[in-house]
Amino acid sequence: MNNLQAVDLNLLVAFDAIMAERSVTRAGARIGRTQPAMSAALARLRQLFQDELFVRSPSGLEPTPRALDLAEPIGKSLRHAQEALAFSGVFDPRSSSASFRLGLSEHPAFALLPKLLAAIRQAAPNISVDVKGFVARERAVEMLDAGEVDAAVGVPVSSSPRILSRLLFEESFVSIVRADHPAAAEGLDLETFVGLDHLLVSPEGDRYGHVDGSFRNSVCAVGSA
């Protein structure tokens, strides 16, 4: 396929207009070009994509399967380009109809999403939010790198300067035991805590959690002192 530098992007505008109007003449009127100019553009499009793209029928020009495959990506690309050109640098939430893709792990979705959506409905009623869930912490960075989401909320895993991050909230760890457990009545000191069996819920399938890591670091620090 031709590289982008060798392609006249005006041809994509012509393609989009013909797809919408199913007529070379009406497509030319739609984008302000003459019928001969549009016919020439269609000939170049056929050469570019090595396909007829549009064939005549009693109801007008009918797109080929190849043209139908091209319609959505070309139309979407042109809309994005138009939005970029129209961008003024001023964001007005009340009039914006933007769509944002947000990655959320399970707990932030439970803790933040209801209040976040309520605030958006109040401040930006026309904005839509597409939420994509993830489990493993590393998946948040992968989705950002791949452009699958615009932002992600979860346990931070990356200190790279290419990932812009901001602390939203902090929570404390707590220990839970059954009501008749001896530790519930006697209190849970460090020695008792370390001596008990523990249940670790790890989305990534790790054998060690943050508490285990903190204990190991403390032991190493004491040993090196």
PDB file of C-alpha atoms in Angstrom:
ATOM      1  CA  MET A   1       0.000   0.000   0.000  1.00  0.00           C
ATOM      2  CA  ASN A   2       1.192   3.544  -0.710  1.00  0.00           C
ATOM      3  CA  ASN A   3       2.816   5.446   2.105  1.00  0.00           C
ATOM      4  CA  LEU A   4       0.986   8.448   3.509  1.00  0.00           C
ATOM      5  CA  GLN A   5       3.422  11.010   2.098  1.00  0.00           C
ATOM      6  CA  ALA A   6       2.599   9.867  -1.436  1.00  0.00           C
ATOM      7  CA  VAL A   7      -1.188  10.104  -0.986  1.00  0.00           C
ATOM      8  CA  ASP A   8      -3.234  13.212  -1.777  1.00  0.00           C
ATOM      9  CA  LEU A   9      -5.450  13.385   1.302  1.00  0.00           C
ATOM     10  CA  ASN A  10      -8.040  15.330  -0.690  1.00  0.00           C
ATOM     11  CA  LEU A  11      -8.822  12.023  -2.373  1.00  0.00           C
ATOM     12  CA  LEU A  12     -10.093  10.713   0.951  1.00  0.00           C
ATOM     13  CA  VAL A  13     -12.414  13.716   1.225  1.00  0.00           C
ATOM     14  CA  ALA A  14     -13.706  12.908  -2.258  1.00  0.00           C
ATOM     15  CA  PHE A  15     -14.184   9.252  -1.329  1.00  0.00           C
ATOM     16  CA  ASP A  16     -16.164  10.175   1.781  1.00  0.00           C
ATOM     17  CA  ALA A  17     -18.397  12.529  -0.220  1.00  0.00           C
ATOM     18  CA  ILE A  18     -19.095   9.926  -2.935  1.00  0.00           C
ATOM     19  CA  MET A  19     -19.859   7.334  -0.277  1.00  0.00           C
ATOM     20  CA  ALA A  20     -22.376   9.718   1.305  1.00  0.00           C
ATOM     21  CA  GLU A  21     -24.038  10.942  -1.900  1.00  0.00           C
ATOM     22  CA  ARG A  22     -23.655   7.893  -4.213  1.00  0.00           C
ATOM     23  CA  SER A  23     -23.277  10.394  -7.051  1.00  0.00           C
ATOM     24  CA  VAL A  24     -20.193  12.087  -8.485  1.00  0.00           C
ATOM     25  CA  THR A  25     -22.151  15.273  -9.260  1.00  0.00           C
ATOM     26  CA  ARG A  26     -23.786  15.551  -5.824  1.00  0.00           C
ATOM     27  CA  ALA A  27     -20.510  14.654  -4.117  1.00  0.00           C
ATOM     28  CA  GLY A  28     -18.792  17.485  -5.997  1.00  0.00           C
ATOM     29  CA  ALA A  29     -21.470  19.946  -4.890  1.00  0.00           C
ATOM     30  CA  ARG A  30     -21.079  18.672  -1.313  1.00  0.00           C
ATOM     31  CA  ILE A  31     -17.367  19.555  -1.130  1.00  0.00           C
ATOM     32  CA  GLY A  32     -17.281  22.400  -3.668  1.00  0.00           C
ATOM     33  CA  ARG A  33     -15.651  20.627  -6.609  1.00  0.00           C
ATOM     34  CA  THR A  34     -16.742  20.305 -10.233  1.00  0.00           C
ATOM     35  CA  GLN A  35     -18.048  17.098 -11.749  1.00  0.00           C
ATOM     36  CA  PRO A  36     -14.940  16.603 -13.943  1.00  0.00           C
ATOM     37  CA  ALA A  37     -12.696  17.137 -10.909  1.00  0.00           C
ATOM     38  CA  MET A  38     -14.651  14.535  -8.939  1.00  0.00           C
ATOM     39  CA  SER A  39     -14.501  12.065 -11.833  1.00  0.00           C
ATOM     40  CA  ALA A  40     -10.743  12.531 -11.959  1.00  0.00           C
ATOM     41  CA  ALA A  41     -10.550  12.038  -8.184  1.00  0.00           C
ATOM     42  CA  LEU A  42     -12.547   8.796  -8.459  1.00  0.00           C
ATOM     43  CA  ALA A  43     -10.181   7.534 -11.152  1.00  0.00           C
ATOM     44  CA  ARG A  44      -7.219   8.249  -8.904  1.00  0.00           C
ATOM     45  CA  LEU A  45      -8.947   6.556  -5.965  1.00  0.00           C
ATOM     46  CA  ARG A  46      -9.495   3.450  -8.070  1.00  0.00           C
ATOM     47  CA  GLN A  47      -5.830   3.417  -8.973  1.00  0.00           C
ATOM     48  CA  LEU A  48      -4.790   4.032  -5.361  1.00  0.00           C
ATOM     49  CA  PHE A  49      -6.863   1.188  -3.922  1.00  0.00           C
ATOM     50  CA  GLN A  50      -6.710  -1.102  -6.964  1.00  0.00           C
ATOM     51  CA  ASP A  51     -10.482  -1.495  -6.923  1.00  0.00           C
ATOM     52  CA  GLU A  52     -13.494  -0.069  -8.789  1.00  0.00           C
ATOM     53  CA  LEU A  53     -14.834   1.217  -5.429  1.00  0.00           C
ATOM     54  CA  PHE A  54     -18.135   2.430  -6.959  1.00  0.00           C
ATOM     55  CA  VAL A  55     -20.108   0.862  -9.790  1.00  0.00           C
ATOM     56  CA  ARG A  56     -23.126   2.246 -11.610  1.00  0.00           C
ATOM     57  CA  SER A  57     -26.603   0.927 -10.820  1.00  0.00           C
ATOM     58  CA  PRO A  58     -30.181   2.112 -11.505  1.00  0.00           C
ATOM     59  CA  SER A  59     -30.218   3.823  -8.100  1.00  0.00           C
ATOM     60  CA  GLY A  60     -26.825   5.504  -8.490  1.00  0.00           C
ATOM     61  CA  LEU A  61     -23.284   4.524  -7.601  1.00  0.00           C
ATOM     62  CA  GLU A  62     -23.053   1.412  -5.482  1.00  0.00           C
ATOM     63  CA  PRO A  63     -19.970   0.825  -3.301  1.00  0.00           C
ATOM     64  CA  THR A  64     -17.988  -2.369  -3.791  1.00  0.00           C
ATOM     65  CA  PRO A  65     -17.116  -4.563  -0.789  1.00  0.00           C
ATOM     66  CA  ARG A  66     -13.702  -2.899  -0.738  1.00  0.00           C
ATOM     67  CA  ALA A  67     -15.298   0.551  -0.567  1.00  0.00           C
ATOM     68  CA  LEU A  68     -17.557  -0.563   2.272  1.00  0.00           C
ATOM     69  CA  ASP A  69     -14.511  -1.783   4.192  1.00  0.00           C
ATOM     70  CA  LEU A  70     -12.810   1.586   3.661  1.00  0.00           C
ATOM     71  CA  ALA A  71     -15.815   3.759   4.525  1.00  0.00           C
ATOM     72  CA  GLU A  72     -15.631   3.590   8.314  1.00  0.00           C
ATOM     73  CA  PRO A  73     -11.857   4.081   8.835  1.00  0.00           C
ATOM     74  CA  ILE A  74     -11.679   6.880   6.256  1.00  0.00           C
ATOM     75  CA  GLY A  75     -14.764   8.617   7.649  1.00  0.00           C
ATOM     76  CA  LYS A  76     -13.491   8.322  11.204  1.00  0.00           C
ATOM     77  CA  SER A  77     -10.053   9.666  10.229  1.00  0.00           C
ATOM     78  CA  LEU A  78     -11.583  12.666   8.491  1.00  0.00           C
ATOM     79  CA  ARG A  79     -13.790  13.436  11.492  1.00  0.00           C
ATOM     80  CA  HIS A  80     -10.791  13.289  13.822  1.00  0.00           C
ATOM     81  CA  ALA A  81      -8.846  15.598  11.511  1.00  0.00           C
ATOM     82  CA  GLN A  82     -11.776  18.025  11.419  1.00  0.00           C
ATOM     83  CA  GLU A  83     -12.010  18.003  15.207  1.00  0.00           C
ATOM     84  CA  ALA A  84      -8.283  18.687  15.479  1.00  0.00           C
ATOM     85  CA  LEU A  85      -8.518  21.630  13.093  1.00  0.00           C
ATOM     86  CA  ALA A  86     -11.510  23.028  14.961  1.00  0.00           C
ATOM     87  CA  PHE A  87      -9.814  22.658  18.347  1.00  0.00           C
ATOM     88  CA  SER A  88      -9.554  26.069  20.007  1.00  0.00           C
ATOM     89  CA  GLY A  89      -7.741  25.037  23.166  1.00  0.00           C
ATOM     90  CA  VAL A  90     -10.757  26.034  25.259  1.00  0.00           C
ATOM     91  CA  PHE A  91     -12.791  23.190  26.724  1.00  0.00           C
ATOM     92  CA  ASP A  92     -16.403  24.000  27.548  1.00  0.00           C
ATOM     93  CA  PRO A  93     -17.825  20.981  29.397  1.00  0.00           C
ATOM     94  CA  ARG A  94     -21.433  22.101  29.121  1.00  0.00           C
ATOM     95  CA  SER A  95     -21.367  22.236  25.319  1.00  0.00           C
ATOM     96  CA  SER A  96     -18.848  19.466  24.639  1.00  0.00           C
ATOM     97  CA  SER A  97     -20.069  16.177  23.179  1.00  0.00           C
ATOM     98  CA  ALA A  98     -16.708  14.445  23.506  1.00  0.00           C
ATOM     99  CA  SER A  99     -16.375  10.776  24.318  1.00  0.00           C
ATOM    100  CA  PHE A 100     -13.767   9.586  26.817  1.00  0.00           C
ATOM    101  CA  ARG A 101     -12.494   6.046  27.353  1.00  0.00           C
ATOM    102  CA  LEU A 102     -11.712   5.243  30.970  1.00  0.00           C
ATOM    103  CA  GLY A 103      -9.957   2.145  32.274  1.00  0.00           C
ATOM    104  CA  LEU A 104     -10.983   1.091  35.781  1.00  0.00           C
ATOM    105  CA  SER A 105     -10.013  -1.788  37.994  1.00  0.00           C
ATOM    106  CA  GLU A 106     -12.758  -3.271  40.155  1.00  0.00           C
ATOM    107  CA  HIS A 107     -12.341  -1.303  43.376  1.00  0.00           C
ATOM    108  CA  PRO A 108     -11.996   2.181  41.793  1.00  0.00           C
ATOM    109  CA  ALA A 109     -15.054   1.359  39.689  1.00  0.00           C
ATOM    110  CA  PHE A 110     -16.989   0.637  42.887  1.00  0.00           C
ATOM    111  CA  ALA A 111     -15.574   3.577  44.850  1.00  0.00           C
ATOM    112  CA  LEU A 112     -15.423   6.309  42.206  1.00  0.00           C
ATOM    113  CA  LEU A 113     -17.609   5.573  39.206  1.00  0.00           C
ATOM    114  CA  PRO A 114     -21.089   6.421  40.606  1.00  0.00           C
ATOM    115  CA  LYS A 115     -19.962   9.812  41.935  1.00  0.00           C
ATOM    116  CA  LEU A 116     -17.883  10.496  38.813  1.00  0.00           C
ATOM    117  CA  LEU A 117     -20.801   9.860  36.460  1.00  0.00           C
ATOM    118  CA  ALA A 118     -23.114  11.973  38.615  1.00  0.00           C
ATOM    119  CA  ALA A 119     -20.629  14.855  38.485  1.00  0.00           C
ATOM    120  CA  ILE A 120     -20.269  14.497  34.708  1.00  0.00           C
ATOM    121  CA  ARG A 121     -24.034  14.513  34.192  1.00  0.00           C
ATOM    122  CA  GLN A 122     -24.190  17.740  36.165  1.00  0.00           C
ATOM    123  CA  ALA A 123     -21.210  19.572  34.639  1.00  0.00           C
ATOM    124  CA  ALA A 124     -21.054  18.052  31.140  1.00  0.00           C
ATOM    125  CA  PRO A 125     -24.417  16.531  30.201  1.00  0.00           C
ATOM    126  CA  ASN A 126     -23.473  15.712  26.591  1.00  0.00           C
ATOM    127  CA  ILE A 127     -20.220  13.930  27.348  1.00  0.00           C
ATOM    128  CA  SER A 128     -20.125  10.146  27.166  1.00  0.00           C
ATOM    129  CA  VAL A 129     -17.784   7.833  29.072  1.00  0.00           C
ATOM    130  CA  ASP A 130     -16.839   4.372  27.842  1.00  0.00           C
ATOM    131  CA  VAL A 131     -15.571   2.301  30.767  1.00  0.00           C
ATOM    132  CA  LYS A 132     -13.203  -0.597  30.173  1.00  0.00           C
ATOM    133  CA  GLY A 133     -12.382  -2.850  33.087  1.00  0.00           C
ATOM    134  CA  PHE A 134      -9.061  -4.491  33.838  1.00  0.00           C
ATOM    135  CA  VAL A 135      -7.705  -6.819  36.524  1.00  0.00           C
ATOM    136  CA  ALA A 136      -3.898  -6.974  36.437  1.00  0.00           C
ATOM    137  CA  ARG A 137      -2.223  -3.690  37.418  1.00  0.00           C
ATOM    138  CA  GLU A 138       0.137  -3.790  34.429  1.00  0.00           C
ATOM    139  CA  ARG A 139      -2.867  -3.886  32.093  1.00  0.00           C
ATOM    140  CA  ALA A 140      -3.557  -0.201  32.809  1.00  0.00           C
ATOM    141  CA  VAL A 141      -0.218   0.849  31.292  1.00  0.00           C
ATOM    142  CA  GLU A 142      -0.695  -1.532  28.361  1.00  0.00           C
ATOM    143  CA  MET A 143      -4.083   0.008  27.551  1.00  0.00           C
ATOM    144  CA  LEU A 144      -2.656   3.533  27.748  1.00  0.00           C
ATOM    145  CA  ASP A 145       0.264   2.614  25.501  1.00  0.00           C
ATOM    146  CA  ALA A 146      -2.061   0.969  22.979  1.00  0.00           C
ATOM    147  CA  GLY A 147      -4.437   3.945  22.939  1.00  0.00           C
ATOM    148  CA  GLU A 148      -7.317   1.782  24.167  1.00  0.00           C
ATOM    149  CA  VAL A 149      -8.180   4.266  26.933  1.00  0.00           C
ATOM    150  CA  ASP A 150      -7.600   7.959  27.566  1.00  0.00           C
ATOM    151  CA  ALA A 151      -7.025   7.494  31.294  1.00  0.00           C
ATOM    152  CA  ALA A 152      -6.885   4.645  33.789  1.00  0.00           C
ATOM    153  CA  VAL A 153      -7.528   4.439  37.521  1.00  0.00           C
ATOM    154  CA  GLY A 154      -5.951   1.697  39.595  1.00  0.00           C
ATOM    155  CA  VAL A 155      -2.983   0.846  41.796  1.00  0.00           C
ATOM    156  CA  PRO A 156       0.018   2.717  40.322  1.00  0.00           C
ATOM    157  CA  VAL A 157       2.639   0.489  38.706  1.00  0.00           C
ATOM    158  CA  SER A 158       4.688   2.813  36.500  1.00  0.00           C
ATOM    159  CA  SER A 159       7.124   5.548  37.481  1.00  0.00           C
ATOM    160  CA  SER A 160       7.973   6.353  33.846  1.00  0.00           C
ATOM    161  CA  PRO A 161       7.738  10.068  32.966  1.00  0.00           C
ATOM    162  CA  ARG A 162       5.783   9.141  29.832  1.00  0.00           C
ATOM    163  CA  ILE A 163       2.849   8.059  32.043  1.00  0.00           C
ATOM    164  CA  LEU A 164       1.320  11.129  33.651  1.00  0.00           C
ATOM    165  CA  SER A 165      -0.210  10.205  36.983  1.00  0.00           C
ATOM    166  CA  ARG A 166      -1.905  11.824  39.959  1.00  0.00           C
ATOM    167  CA  LEU A 167      -2.800  10.456  43.361  1.00  0.00           C
ATOM    168  CA  LEU A 168      -6.587  10.301  43.750  1.00  0.00           C
ATOM    169  CA  PHE A 169      -6.961   8.703  47.174  1.00  0.00           C
ATOM    170  CA  GLU A 170      -5.253   6.425  49.657  1.00  0.00           C
ATOM    171  CA  GLU A 171      -6.699   3.624  51.761  1.00  0.00           C
ATOM    172  CA  SER A 172      -5.417   1.720  54.754  1.00  0.00           C
ATOM    173  CA  PHE A 173      -4.956  -2.027  55.030  1.00  0.00           C
ATOM    174  CA  VAL A 174      -7.082  -3.770  57.652  1.00  0.00           C
ATOM    175  CA  SER A 175      -7.023  -7.278  59.081  1.00  0.00           C
ATOM    176  CA  ILE A 176     -10.206  -9.318  59.256  1.00  0.00           C
ATOM    177  CA  VAL A 177     -10.698 -12.365  61.470  1.00  0.00           C
ATOM    178  CA  ARG A 178     -13.766 -14.388  62.373  1.00  0.00           C
ATOM    179  CA  ALA A 179     -15.815 -13.152  65.310  1.00  0.00           C
ATOM    180  CA  ASP A 180     -14.747 -15.979  67.654  1.00  0.00           C
ATOM    181  CA  HIS A 181     -11.052 -15.847  66.696  1.00  0.00           C
ATOM    182  CA  PRO A 182      -8.731 -15.435  69.748  1.00  0.00           C
ATOM    183  CA  ALA A 183      -7.105 -12.416  68.101  1.00  0.00           C
ATOM    184  CA  ALA A 184     -10.461 -10.626  68.033  1.00  0.00           C
ATOM    185  CA  ALA A 185     -10.557 -10.564  71.826  1.00  0.00           C
ATOM    186  CA  GLU A 186      -6.868 -10.347  72.640  1.00  0.00           C
ATOM    187  CA  GLY A 187      -5.850  -7.806  70.032  1.00  0.00           C
ATOM    188  CA  LEU A 188      -3.619  -8.306  67.030  1.00  0.00           C
ATOM    189  CA  ASP A 189       0.011  -7.368  67.581  1.00  0.00           C
ATOM    190  CA  LEU A 190       2.745  -7.881  65.001  1.00  0.00           C
ATOM    191  CA  GLU A 191       3.955 -11.203  66.414  1.00  0.00           C
ATOM    192  CA  THR A 192       0.444 -12.636  66.417  1.00  0.00           C
ATOM    193  CA  PHE A 193      -0.238 -11.299  62.935  1.00  0.00           C
ATOM    194  CA  VAL A 194       2.904 -12.880  61.474  1.00  0.00           C
ATOM    195  CA  GLY A 195       2.111 -16.209  63.115  1.00  0.00           C
ATOM    196  CA  LEU A 196      -1.379 -16.523  61.646  1.00  0.00           C
ATOM    197  CA  ASP A 197      -2.441 -18.085  58.354  1.00  0.00           C
ATOM    198  CA  HIS A 198      -3.406 -15.517  55.727  1.00  0.00           C
ATOM    199  CA  LEU A 199      -5.603 -15.414  52.648  1.00  0.00           C
ATOM    200  CA  LEU A 200      -4.097 -13.414  49.782  1.00  0.00           C
ATOM    201  CA  VAL A 201      -6.382 -12.255  46.963  1.00  0.00           C
ATOM    202  CA  SER A 202      -4.108 -11.343  44.064  1.00  0.00           C
ATOM    203  CA  PRO A 203      -5.554 -10.314  40.685  1.00  0.00           C
ATOM    204  CA  GLU A 204      -2.147 -10.937  39.107  1.00  0.00           C
ATOM    205  CA  GLY A 205      -1.752 -14.359  40.693  1.00  0.00           C
ATOM    206  CA  ASP A 206       1.236 -13.272  42.818  1.00  0.00           C
ATOM    207  CA  ARG A 207       2.202 -15.310  45.873  1.00  0.00           C
ATOM    208  CA  TYR A 208       3.164 -12.170  47.812  1.00  0.00           C
ATOM    209  CA  GLY A 209       1.242  -8.975  48.439  1.00  0.00           C
ATOM    210  CA  HIS A 210       2.153  -5.442  49.515  1.00  0.00           C
ATOM    211  CA  VAL A 211       2.229  -6.391  53.200  1.00  0.00           C
ATOM    212  CA  ASP A 212       4.649  -9.247  52.492  1.00  0.00           C
ATOM    213  CA  GLY A 213       6.844  -6.858  50.526  1.00  0.00           C
ATOM    214  CA  SER A 214       6.839  -4.347  53.365  1.00  0.00           C
ATOM    215  CA  PHE A 215       7.897  -7.024  55.860  1.00  0.00           C
ATOM    216  CA  ARG A 216      10.693  -8.218  53.595  1.00  0.00           C
ATOM    217  CA  ASN A 217      11.967  -4.665  53.137  1.00  0.00           C
ATOM    218  CA  SER A 218      11.856  -4.095  56.891  1.00  0.00           C
ATOM    219  CA  VAL A 219      13.845  -7.271  57.541  1.00  0.00           C
ATOM    220  CA  CYS A 220      16.431  -6.281  54.913  1.00  0.00           C
ATOM    221  CA  ALA A 221      16.709  -2.788  56.412  1.00  0.00           C
ATOM    222  CA  VAL A 222      17.234  -4.174  59.925  1.00  0.00           C
ATOM    223  CA  GLY A 223      19.737  -6.699  58.645  1.00  0.00           C
ATOM    224  CA  SER A 224      21.758  -4.074  56.785  1.00  0.00           C
ATOM    225  CA  ALA A 225      21.752  -1.728  59.786  1.00  0.00           C
TER     226      ALA A 225
END
